[in-house]
Coordinates of C-alpha atoms and ligand atoms in Angstrom, one line a residue:
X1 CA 29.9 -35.0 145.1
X2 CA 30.2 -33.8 141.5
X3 CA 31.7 -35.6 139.4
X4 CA 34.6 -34.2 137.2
X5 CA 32.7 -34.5 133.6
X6 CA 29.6 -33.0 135.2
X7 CA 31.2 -30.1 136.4
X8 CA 32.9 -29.4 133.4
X9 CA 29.6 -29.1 131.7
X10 CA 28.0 -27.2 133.9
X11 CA 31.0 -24.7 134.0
X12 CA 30.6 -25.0 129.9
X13 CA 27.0 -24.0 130.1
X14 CA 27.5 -21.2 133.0
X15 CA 29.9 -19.7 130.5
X16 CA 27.6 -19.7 127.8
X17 CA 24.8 -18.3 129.8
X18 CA 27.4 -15.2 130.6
X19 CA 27.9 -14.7 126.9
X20 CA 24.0 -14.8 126.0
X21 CA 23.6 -12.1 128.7
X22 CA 26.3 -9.8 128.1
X23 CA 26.0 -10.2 124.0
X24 CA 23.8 -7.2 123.5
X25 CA 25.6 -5.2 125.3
X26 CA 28.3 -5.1 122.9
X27 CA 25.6 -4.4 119.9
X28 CA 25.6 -0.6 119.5
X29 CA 22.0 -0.6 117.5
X30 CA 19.2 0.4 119.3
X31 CA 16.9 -2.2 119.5
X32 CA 13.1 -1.7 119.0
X33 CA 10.2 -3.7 120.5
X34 CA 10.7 -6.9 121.7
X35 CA 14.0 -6.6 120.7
X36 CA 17.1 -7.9 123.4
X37 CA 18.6 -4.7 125.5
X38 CA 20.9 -4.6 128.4
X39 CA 19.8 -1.2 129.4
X40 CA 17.8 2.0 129.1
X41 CA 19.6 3.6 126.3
X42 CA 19.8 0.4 124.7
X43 CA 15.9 0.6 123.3
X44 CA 14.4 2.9 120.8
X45 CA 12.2 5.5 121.4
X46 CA 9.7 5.3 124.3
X47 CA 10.3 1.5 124.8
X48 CA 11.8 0.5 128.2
X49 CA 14.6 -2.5 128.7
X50 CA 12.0 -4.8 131.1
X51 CA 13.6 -8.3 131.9
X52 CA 16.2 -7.4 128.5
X53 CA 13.4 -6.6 125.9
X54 CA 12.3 -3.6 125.1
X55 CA 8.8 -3.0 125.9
X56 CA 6.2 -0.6 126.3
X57 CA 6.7 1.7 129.5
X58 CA 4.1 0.9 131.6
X59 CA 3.9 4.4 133.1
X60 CA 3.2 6.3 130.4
X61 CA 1.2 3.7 129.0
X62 CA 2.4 3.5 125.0
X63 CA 0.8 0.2 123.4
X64 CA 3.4 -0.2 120.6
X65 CA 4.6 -3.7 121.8
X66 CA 0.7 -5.1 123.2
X67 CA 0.2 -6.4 119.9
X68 CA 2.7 -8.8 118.5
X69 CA 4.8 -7.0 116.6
X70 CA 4.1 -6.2 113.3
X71 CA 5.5 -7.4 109.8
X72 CA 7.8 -4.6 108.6
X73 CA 5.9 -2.4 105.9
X74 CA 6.3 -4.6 102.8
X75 CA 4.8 -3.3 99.3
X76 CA 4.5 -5.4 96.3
X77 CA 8.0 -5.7 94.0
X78 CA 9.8 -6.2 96.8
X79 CA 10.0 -2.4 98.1
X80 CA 11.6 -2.3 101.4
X81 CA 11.8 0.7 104.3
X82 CA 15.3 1.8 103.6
X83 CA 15.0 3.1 107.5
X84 CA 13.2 4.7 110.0
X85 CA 12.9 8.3 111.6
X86 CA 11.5 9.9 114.3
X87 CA 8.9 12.7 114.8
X88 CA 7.4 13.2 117.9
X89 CA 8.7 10.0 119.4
X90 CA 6.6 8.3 116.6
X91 CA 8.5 6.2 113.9
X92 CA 7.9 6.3 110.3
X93 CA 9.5 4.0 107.9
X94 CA 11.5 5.6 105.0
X95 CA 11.4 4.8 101.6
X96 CA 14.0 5.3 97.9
X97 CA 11.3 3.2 96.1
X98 CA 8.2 3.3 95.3
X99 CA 5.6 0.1 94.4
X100 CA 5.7 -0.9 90.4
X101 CA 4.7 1.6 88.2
X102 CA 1.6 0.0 86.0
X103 CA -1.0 1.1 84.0
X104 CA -3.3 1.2 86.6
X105 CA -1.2 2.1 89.8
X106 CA -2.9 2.4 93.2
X107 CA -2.1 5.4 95.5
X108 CA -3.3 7.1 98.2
X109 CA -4.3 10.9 97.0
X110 CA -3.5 13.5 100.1
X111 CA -3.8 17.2 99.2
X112 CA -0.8 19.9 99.1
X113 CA -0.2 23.4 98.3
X114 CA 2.5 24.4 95.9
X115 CA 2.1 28.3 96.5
X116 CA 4.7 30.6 98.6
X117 CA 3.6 30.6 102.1
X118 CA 1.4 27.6 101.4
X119 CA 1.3 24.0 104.0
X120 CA 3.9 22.3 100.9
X121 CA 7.0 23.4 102.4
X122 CA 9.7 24.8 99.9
X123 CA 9.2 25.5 96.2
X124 CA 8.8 22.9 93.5
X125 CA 11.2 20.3 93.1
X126 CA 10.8 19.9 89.4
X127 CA 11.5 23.6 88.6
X128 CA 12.5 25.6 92.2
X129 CA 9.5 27.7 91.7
X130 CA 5.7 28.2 93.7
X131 CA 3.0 27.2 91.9
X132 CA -0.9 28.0 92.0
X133 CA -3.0 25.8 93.5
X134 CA -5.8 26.2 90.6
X135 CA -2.7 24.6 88.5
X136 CA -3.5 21.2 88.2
X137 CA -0.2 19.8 89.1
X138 CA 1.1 16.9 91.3
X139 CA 4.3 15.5 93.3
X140 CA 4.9 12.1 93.6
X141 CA 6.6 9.6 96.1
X142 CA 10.6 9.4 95.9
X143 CA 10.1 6.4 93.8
X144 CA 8.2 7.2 91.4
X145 CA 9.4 10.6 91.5
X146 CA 12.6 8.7 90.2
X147 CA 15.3 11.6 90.8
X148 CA 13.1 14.2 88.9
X149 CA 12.6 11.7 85.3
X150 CA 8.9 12.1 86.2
X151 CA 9.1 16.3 86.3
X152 CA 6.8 17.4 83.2
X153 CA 5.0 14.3 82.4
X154 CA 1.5 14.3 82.4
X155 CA -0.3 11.2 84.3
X156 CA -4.3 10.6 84.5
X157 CA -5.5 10.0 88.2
X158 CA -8.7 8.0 88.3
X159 CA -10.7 8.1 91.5
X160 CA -12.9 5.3 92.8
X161 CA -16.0 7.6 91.4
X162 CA -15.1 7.1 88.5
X163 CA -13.8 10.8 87.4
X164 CA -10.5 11.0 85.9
X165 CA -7.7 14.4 85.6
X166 CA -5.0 15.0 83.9
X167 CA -2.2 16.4 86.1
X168 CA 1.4 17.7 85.4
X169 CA 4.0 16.0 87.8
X170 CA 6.2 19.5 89.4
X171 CA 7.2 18.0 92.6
X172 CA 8.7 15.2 94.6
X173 CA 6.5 13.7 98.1
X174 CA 10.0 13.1 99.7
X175 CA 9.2 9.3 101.3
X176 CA 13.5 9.4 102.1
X177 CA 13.5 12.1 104.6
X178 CA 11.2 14.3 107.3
X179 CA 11.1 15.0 110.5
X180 CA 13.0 18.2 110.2
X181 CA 12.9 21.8 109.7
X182 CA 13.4 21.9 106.1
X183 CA 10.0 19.7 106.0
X184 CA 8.1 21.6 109.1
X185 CA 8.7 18.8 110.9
X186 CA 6.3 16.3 109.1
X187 CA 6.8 13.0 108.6
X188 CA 8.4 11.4 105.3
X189 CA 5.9 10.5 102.8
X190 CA 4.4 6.8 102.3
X191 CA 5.9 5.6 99.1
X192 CA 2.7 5.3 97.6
X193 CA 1.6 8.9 97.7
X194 CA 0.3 11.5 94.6
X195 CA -0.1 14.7 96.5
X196 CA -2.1 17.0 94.4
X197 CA -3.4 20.7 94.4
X198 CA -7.0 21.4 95.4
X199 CA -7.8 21.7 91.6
X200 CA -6.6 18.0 90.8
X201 CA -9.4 17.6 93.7
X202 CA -11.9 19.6 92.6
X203 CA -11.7 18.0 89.0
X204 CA -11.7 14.6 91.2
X205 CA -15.1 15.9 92.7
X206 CA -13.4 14.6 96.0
X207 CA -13.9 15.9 99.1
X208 CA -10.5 17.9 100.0
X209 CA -10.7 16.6 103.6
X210 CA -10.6 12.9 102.5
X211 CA -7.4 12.8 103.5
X212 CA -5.9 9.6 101.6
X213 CA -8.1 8.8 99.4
X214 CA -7.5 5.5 97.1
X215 CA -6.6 6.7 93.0
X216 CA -5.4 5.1 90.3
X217 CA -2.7 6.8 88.2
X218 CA -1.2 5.9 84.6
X219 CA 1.4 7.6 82.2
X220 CA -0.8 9.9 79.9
X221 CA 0.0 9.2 76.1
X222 CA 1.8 12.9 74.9
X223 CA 1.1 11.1 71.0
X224 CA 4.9 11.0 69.7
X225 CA 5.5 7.3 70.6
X226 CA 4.4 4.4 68.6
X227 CA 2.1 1.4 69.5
X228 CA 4.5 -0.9 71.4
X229 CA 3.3 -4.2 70.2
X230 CA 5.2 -7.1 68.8
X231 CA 7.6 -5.9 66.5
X232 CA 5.3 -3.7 63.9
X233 CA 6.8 -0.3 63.7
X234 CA 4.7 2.8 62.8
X235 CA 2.0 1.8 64.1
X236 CA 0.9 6.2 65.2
X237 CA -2.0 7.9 64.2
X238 CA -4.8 7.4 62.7
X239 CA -3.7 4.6 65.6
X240 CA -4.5 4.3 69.0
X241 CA -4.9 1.8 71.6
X242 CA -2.3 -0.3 74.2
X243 CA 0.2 2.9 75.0
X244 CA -1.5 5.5 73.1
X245 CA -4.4 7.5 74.4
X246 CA -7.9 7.5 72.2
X247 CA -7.1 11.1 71.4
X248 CA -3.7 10.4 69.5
X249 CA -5.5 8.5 67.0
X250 CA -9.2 8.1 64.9
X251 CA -12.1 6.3 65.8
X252 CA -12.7 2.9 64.6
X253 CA -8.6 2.7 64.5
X254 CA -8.1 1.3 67.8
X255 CA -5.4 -1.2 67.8
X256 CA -5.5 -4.4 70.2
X257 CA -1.9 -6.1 71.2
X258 CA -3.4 -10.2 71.6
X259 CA -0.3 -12.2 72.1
X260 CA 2.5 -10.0 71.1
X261 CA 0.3 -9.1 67.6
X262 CA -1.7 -6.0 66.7
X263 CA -4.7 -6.2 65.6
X264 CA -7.7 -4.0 64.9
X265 CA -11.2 -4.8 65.0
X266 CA -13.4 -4.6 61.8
X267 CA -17.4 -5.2 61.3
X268 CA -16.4 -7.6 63.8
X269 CA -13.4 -9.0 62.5
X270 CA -10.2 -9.3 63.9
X271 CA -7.3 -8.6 61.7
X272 CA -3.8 -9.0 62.5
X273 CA -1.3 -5.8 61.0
X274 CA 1.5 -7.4 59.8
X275 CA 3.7 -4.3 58.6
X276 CA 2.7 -1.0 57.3
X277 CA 4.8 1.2 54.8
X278 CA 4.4 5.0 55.6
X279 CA 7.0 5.9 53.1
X280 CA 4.1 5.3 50.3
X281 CA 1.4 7.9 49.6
X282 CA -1.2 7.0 51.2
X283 CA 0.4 4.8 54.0
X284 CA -0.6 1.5 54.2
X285 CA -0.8 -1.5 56.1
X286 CA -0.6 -5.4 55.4
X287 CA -3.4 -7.0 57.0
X288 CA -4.4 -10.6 57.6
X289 CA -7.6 -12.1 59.2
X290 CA -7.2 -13.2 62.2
X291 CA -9.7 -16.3 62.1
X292 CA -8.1 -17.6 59.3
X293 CA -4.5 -17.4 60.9
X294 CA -3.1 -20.8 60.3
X295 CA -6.3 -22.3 59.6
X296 CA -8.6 -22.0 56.2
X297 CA -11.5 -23.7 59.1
X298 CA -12.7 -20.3 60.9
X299 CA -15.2 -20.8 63.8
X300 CA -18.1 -19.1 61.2
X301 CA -18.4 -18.4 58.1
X302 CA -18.1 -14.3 57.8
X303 CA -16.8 -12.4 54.8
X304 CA -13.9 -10.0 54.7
X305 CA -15.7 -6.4 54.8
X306 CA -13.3 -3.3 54.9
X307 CA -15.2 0.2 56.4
X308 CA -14.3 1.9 53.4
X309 CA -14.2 5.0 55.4
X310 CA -10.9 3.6 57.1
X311 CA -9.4 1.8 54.5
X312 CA -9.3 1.6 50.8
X313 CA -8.0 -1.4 49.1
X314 CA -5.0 -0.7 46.9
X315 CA -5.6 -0.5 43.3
X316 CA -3.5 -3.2 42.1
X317 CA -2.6 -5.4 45.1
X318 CA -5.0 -7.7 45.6
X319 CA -7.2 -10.6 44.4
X320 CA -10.4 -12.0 45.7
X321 CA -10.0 -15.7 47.0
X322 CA -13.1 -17.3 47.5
X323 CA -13.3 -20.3 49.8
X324 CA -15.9 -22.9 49.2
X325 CA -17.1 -25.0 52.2
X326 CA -19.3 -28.4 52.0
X327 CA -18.9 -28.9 48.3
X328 CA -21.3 -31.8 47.1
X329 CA -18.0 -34.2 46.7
X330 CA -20.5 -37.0 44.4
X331 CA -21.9 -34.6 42.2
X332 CA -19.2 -33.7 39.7
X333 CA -18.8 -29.8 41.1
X334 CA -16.2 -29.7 38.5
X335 CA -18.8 -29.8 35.8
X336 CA -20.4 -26.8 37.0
X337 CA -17.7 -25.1 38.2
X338 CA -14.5 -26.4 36.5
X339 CA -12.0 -23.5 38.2
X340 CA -12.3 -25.0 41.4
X341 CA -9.4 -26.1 43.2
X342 CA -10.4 -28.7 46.0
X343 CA -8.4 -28.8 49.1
X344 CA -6.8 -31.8 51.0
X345 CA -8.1 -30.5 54.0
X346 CA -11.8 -31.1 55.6
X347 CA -12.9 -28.7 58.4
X348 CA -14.4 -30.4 61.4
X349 CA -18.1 -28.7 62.5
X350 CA -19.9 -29.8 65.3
X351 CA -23.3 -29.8 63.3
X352 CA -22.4 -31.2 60.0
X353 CA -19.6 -33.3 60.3
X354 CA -16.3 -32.6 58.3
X355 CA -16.6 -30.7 54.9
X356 CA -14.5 -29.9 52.4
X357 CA -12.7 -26.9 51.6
X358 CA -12.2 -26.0 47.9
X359 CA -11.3 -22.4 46.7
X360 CA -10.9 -19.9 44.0
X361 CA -9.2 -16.7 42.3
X362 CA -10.9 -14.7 41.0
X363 CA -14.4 -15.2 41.0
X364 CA -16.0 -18.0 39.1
X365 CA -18.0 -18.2 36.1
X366 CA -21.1 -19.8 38.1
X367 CA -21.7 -19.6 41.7
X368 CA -21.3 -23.3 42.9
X369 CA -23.4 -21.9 46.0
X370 CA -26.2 -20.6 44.2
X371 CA -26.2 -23.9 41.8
X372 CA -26.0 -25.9 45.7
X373 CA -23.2 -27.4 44.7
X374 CA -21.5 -25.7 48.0
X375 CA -23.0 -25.0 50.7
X376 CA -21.1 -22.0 51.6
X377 CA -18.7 -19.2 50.3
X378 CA -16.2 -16.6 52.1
X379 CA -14.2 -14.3 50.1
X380 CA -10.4 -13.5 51.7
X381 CA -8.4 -11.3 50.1
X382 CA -5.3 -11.9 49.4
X383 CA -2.2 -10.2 47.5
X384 CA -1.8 -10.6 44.1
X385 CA 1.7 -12.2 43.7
X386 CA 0.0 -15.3 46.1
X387 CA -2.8 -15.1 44.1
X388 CA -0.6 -16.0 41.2
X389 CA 2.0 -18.2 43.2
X390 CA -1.7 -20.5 44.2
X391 CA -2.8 -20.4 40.8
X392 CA 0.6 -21.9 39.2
X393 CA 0.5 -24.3 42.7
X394 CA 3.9 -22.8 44.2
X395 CA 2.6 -22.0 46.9
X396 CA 0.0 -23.6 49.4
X397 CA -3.5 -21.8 49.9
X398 CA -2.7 -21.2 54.2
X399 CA 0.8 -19.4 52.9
X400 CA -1.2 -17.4 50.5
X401 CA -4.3 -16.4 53.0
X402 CA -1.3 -15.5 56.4
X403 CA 0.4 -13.7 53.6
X404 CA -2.5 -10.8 54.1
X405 CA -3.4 -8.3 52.1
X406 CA -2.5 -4.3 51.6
X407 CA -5.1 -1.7 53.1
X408 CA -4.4 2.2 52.2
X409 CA -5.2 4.5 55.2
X410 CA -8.2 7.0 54.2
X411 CA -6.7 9.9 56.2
X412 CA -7.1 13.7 55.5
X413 CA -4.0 16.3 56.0
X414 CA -6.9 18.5 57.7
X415 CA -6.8 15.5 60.3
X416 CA -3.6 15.1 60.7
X417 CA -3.0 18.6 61.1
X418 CA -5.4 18.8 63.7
X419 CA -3.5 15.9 65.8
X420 CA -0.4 17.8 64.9
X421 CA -2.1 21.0 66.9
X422 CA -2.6 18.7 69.8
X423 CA 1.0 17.9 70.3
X424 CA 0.5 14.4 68.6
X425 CA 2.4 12.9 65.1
X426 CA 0.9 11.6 62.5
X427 CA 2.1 8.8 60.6
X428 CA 1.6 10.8 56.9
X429 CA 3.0 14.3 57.6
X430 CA 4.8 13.5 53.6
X431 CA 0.8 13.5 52.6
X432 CA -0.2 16.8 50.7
X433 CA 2.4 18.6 51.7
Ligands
NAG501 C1 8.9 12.1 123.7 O1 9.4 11.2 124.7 C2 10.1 11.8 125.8 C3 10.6 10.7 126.7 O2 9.9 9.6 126.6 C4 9.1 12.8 126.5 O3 9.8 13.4 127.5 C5 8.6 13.8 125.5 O4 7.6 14.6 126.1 C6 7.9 13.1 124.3 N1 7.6 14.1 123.4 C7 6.4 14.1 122.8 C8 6.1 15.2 121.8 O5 5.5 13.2 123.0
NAG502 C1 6.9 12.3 74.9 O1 7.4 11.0 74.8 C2 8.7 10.9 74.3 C3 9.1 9.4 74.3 O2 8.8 8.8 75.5 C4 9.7 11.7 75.2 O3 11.0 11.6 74.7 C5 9.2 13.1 75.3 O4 10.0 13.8 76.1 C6 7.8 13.2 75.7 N1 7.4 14.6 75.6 C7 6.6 15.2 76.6 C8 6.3 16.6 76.3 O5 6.3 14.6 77.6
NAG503 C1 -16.7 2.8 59.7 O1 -15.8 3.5 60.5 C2 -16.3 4.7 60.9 C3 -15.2 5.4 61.7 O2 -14.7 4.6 62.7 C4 -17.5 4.5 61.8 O3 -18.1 5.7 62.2 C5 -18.6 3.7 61.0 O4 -19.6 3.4 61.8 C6 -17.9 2.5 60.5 N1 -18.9 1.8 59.6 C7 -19.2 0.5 59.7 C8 -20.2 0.0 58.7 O5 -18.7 -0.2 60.6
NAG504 C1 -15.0 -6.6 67.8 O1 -15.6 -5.6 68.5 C2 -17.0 -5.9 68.8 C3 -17.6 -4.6 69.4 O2 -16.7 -4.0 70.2 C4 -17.1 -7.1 69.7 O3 -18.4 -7.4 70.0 C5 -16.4 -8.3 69.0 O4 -16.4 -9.4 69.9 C6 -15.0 -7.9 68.6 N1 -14.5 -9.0 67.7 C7 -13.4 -9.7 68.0 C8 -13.1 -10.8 67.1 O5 -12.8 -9.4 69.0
NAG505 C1 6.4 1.0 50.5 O1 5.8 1.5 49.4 C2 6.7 2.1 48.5 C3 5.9 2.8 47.4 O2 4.8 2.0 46.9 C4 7.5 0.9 47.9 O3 8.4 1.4 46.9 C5 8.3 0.2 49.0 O4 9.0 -0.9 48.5 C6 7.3 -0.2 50.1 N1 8.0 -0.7 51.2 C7 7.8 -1.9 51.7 C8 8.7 -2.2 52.9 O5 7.0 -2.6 51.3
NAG506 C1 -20.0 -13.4 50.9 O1 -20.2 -12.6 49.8 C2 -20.8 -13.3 48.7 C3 -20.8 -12.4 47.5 O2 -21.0 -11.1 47.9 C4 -22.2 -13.9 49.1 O3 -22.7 -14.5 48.0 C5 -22.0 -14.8 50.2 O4 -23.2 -15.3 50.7 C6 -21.3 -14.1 51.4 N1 -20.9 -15.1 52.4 C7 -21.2 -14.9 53.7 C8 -20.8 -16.0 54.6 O5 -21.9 -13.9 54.1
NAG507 C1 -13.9 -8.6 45.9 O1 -15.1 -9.0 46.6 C2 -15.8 -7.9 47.1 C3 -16.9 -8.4 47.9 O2 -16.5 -8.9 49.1 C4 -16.3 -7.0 45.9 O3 -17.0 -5.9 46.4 C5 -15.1 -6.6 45.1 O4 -15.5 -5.9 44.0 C6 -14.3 -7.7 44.7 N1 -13.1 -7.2 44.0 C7 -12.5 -7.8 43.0 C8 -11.3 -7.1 42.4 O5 -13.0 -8.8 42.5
NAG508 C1 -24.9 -34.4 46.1 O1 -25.4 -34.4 44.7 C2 -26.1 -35.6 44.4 C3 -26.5 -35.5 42.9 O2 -27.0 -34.3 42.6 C4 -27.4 -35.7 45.3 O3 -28.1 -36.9 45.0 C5 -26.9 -35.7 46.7 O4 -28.1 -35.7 47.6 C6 -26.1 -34.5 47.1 N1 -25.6 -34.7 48.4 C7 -25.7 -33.8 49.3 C8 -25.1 -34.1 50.7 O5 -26.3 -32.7 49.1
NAG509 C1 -13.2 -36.1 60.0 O1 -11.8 -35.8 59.6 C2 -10.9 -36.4 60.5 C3 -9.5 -36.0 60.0 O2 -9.5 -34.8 59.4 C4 -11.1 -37.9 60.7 O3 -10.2 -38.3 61.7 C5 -12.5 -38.2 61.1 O4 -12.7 -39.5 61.1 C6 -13.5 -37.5 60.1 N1 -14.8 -37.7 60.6 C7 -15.8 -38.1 59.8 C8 -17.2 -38.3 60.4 O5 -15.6 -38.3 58.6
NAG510 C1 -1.9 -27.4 40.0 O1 -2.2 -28.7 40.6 C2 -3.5 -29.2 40.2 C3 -3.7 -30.5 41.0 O2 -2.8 -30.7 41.9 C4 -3.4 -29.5 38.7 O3 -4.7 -30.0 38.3 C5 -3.1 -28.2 38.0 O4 -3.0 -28.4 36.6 C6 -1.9 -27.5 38.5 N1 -1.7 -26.2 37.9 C7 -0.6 -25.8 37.4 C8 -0.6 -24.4 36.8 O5 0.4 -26.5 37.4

């Protein structure tokens, strides 16, 4: 006998069961492996409905579910498949997005034609027309293509041998859609993919039957914008560096963005450019050394030295400050060099303890280093006006030395003109015109 609280469970539970089986019959989807089915019609593809999972049919011998299935297709930035089609009973993820653009992107480098007649399918997407294969032009992935903001742009693909080509993006690898007559019936694209003419391969040196091949690929620098760094405006040529290729700018004028800050490398030097004024003849820019940023205790002891072939000081800005370090504090220094001002402050170094810190503007009558009454000497220079403000004690010698000092660009019009040629701007077209 069963009693009357056991049957009602058991009745509970047979009514449950009923519902688990005959739930997917009411789901419409197509389910893909492992996935629950009721019948035939109810899997994707190839896959049969064995014991209400879609599997692999076992006579004709597909192995799409004998490994566990796999993770969907994920690419870094969070870009999903936004479906999936089918060619040839094989299914192929589809994509609207593409992984982050960087300055360094990886993709995989497969080879098209862009004439009429050619393997590419229809004309351009950029421009509706057929291009040459000896062009050396490119389409990218959907995302990247981003709805035809890439047509025109020039990007440099780097392969793993090191080579590198500039290439002109004219056509879209269509990642959302395939499998169809209006794409021969291939496959979308991966969403990942530069397709490029055989001359972007043969510039690559790359075999054109390495088929997906890993490249790099970065935004190539057309010269109009500015280095993006911090908020310094301006900064174009003689400039170069962070967003703007070599050629848009001068050697020796490579700019460095460390912490949100431009700065530019001197005999060694860093210095930090804290504004520039291009609506002065020459243009300038305010400069301050980095080592002594919110310290007068560098790491070494290393003079301020301008390539005078980059820079000119400006005739009546600035002032030489000259810093004295380990200053004979017993000895009256003051004898010998009464215009010294000593500092509060004692610099720590690891070999000789703490020493002192006394400075200067301009120079002094005698050399308290070459009398040994310091040991050393580094000359900063700094503006005038904080030369004066240190001098009458309104201001403190840090404020004065982060306050920098103006440079004048040594830049020819013949120069300029020639970056003007190449498509660039240059940051003086008011000079000698
Ligand atoms: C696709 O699958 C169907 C049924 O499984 C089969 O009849 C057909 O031959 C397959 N086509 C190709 C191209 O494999
Ligand atoms: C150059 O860059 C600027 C700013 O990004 C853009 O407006 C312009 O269209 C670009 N020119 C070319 C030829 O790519
Ligand atoms: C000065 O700059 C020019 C141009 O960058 C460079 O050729 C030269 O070697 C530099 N001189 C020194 C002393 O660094
Ligand atoms: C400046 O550049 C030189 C040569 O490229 C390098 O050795 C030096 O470390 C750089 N200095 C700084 C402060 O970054
Ligand atoms: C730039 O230089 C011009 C000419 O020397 C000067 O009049 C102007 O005040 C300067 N601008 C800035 C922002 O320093
Ligand atoms: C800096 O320059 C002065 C004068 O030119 C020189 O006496 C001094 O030794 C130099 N200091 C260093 C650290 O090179
Ligand atoms: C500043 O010091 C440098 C040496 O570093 C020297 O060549 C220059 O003549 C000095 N300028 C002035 C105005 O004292
Ligand atoms: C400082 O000067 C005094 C007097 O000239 C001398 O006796 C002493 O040795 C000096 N100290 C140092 C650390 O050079
Ligand atoms: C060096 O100076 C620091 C403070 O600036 C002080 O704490 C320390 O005791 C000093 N060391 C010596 C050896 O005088
Ligand atoms: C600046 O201060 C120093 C000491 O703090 C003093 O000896 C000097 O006279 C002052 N100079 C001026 C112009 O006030």
């Amino acid at each position: 006998m069963v009693s009357l609280p056991l049957m009602f469970v058991y009745l509970l539970s047979l009514i449950l069961l009923i519902n688990i089986i005959s739930l997917p019959q009411t789901s419409l989807a197509l389910s893909s492996c492992n996935g629950a089915c009721a019948t035939l019609d109810d899997c994707d593809g190839q896959l049969i409905c064995i014991n209400r999972k879609c599997n692999d049919d076992p006579d004709v011998g597909t192995h799409i579910c004998s490994k566990p299935s796999p993770p969907p297709p994920m690419t870094p930035g969070g870009c999903n498949p936004s479906g999936t089609l089918h060619c040839n009973n094989i299914s192929y993820p589809t994509y609207t997005c593409s992984p982050p653009v960087t300055s360094s992107t990886i993709a995989k480098l497969e080879i098209s034609e862009f004439n009429k007649g050619g393997d590419g399918g229809g004309a351009a997407e950029c421009d509706e027309q057929y291009h040459e294969n000896t062009e050396r032009i490119v389409g990218l992935s959907t995302g990247w293509y981003n709805g035809g903001k890439m047509c025109g742009r020039m990007i440099i693909i780097t392969a793993g041998n090191g080579r590198s080509v500039t290439a002109k993006v004219v056509d879209e690898c269509d990642s959302s859609v395939g499998c169809d007559a209006e794409h021969a019936g291939q496959p979308p694209c991966d969403n990942n993919v530069v397709v490029a003419s055989e001359a972007v391969w043969k510039a690559l040196q790359l075999d054109v039957q390495g088929e997906g091949v890993q490249v790099t690929w970065s935004l190539h620098s057309n010269c109009s914008e500015a280095i993006n760094c911090g908020g310094i405006g301006g900064l174009s040529y003689p400039f170069w560096g962070v967003n703007r290729a070599s050629y848009c700018g001068l050697p020796g004028f490579e700019v460095a963005c460390l912490d949100n800050v431009p700065v530019i490398n001197m005999s060694n030097i860093n210095y930090r450019i804290l504004k520039t004024n291009s609506s002065r003849a020459p243009p300038s820019v305010t400069v301050a050394r980095q080592d002594y940023w919110k310290t007068i205790c560098p790491p070494s002891f290393v003079n301020t030295s301008i390539n005078s072939s980059m820079f000119h000081y400006t005739s009546s800005g600035f002032t030489n400050l000259t810093l004295y370090y380990g200053c004979n504090t017993s000895t009256s220094t003051t004898t010998t060099t009464p215009e010294l001002t000593s500092t509060s402050q004692v610099c720590s170094r690891r070999n000789s303890g703490n020493i002192t810190v006394s400075y200067v503007t301009p120079s002094p009558r005698v050399d308290p280093v070459a009398s040994g009454a310091c040991k050393n000497q580094v000359i900063v220079p700094v503006s005038t006006t904080a030369a004066a403000a240190l001098e009458a004690n309104r201001t403190a010698i840090q404020d004065a030395v982060d306050g920098g000092f103006e440079l004048e660009l040594q830049i020819h019009t013949d120069q300029c003109n020639t970056c003007m040629q190449s498509g660039g701007k240059c940051a003086v077209n008011t000079v000698g015109e």
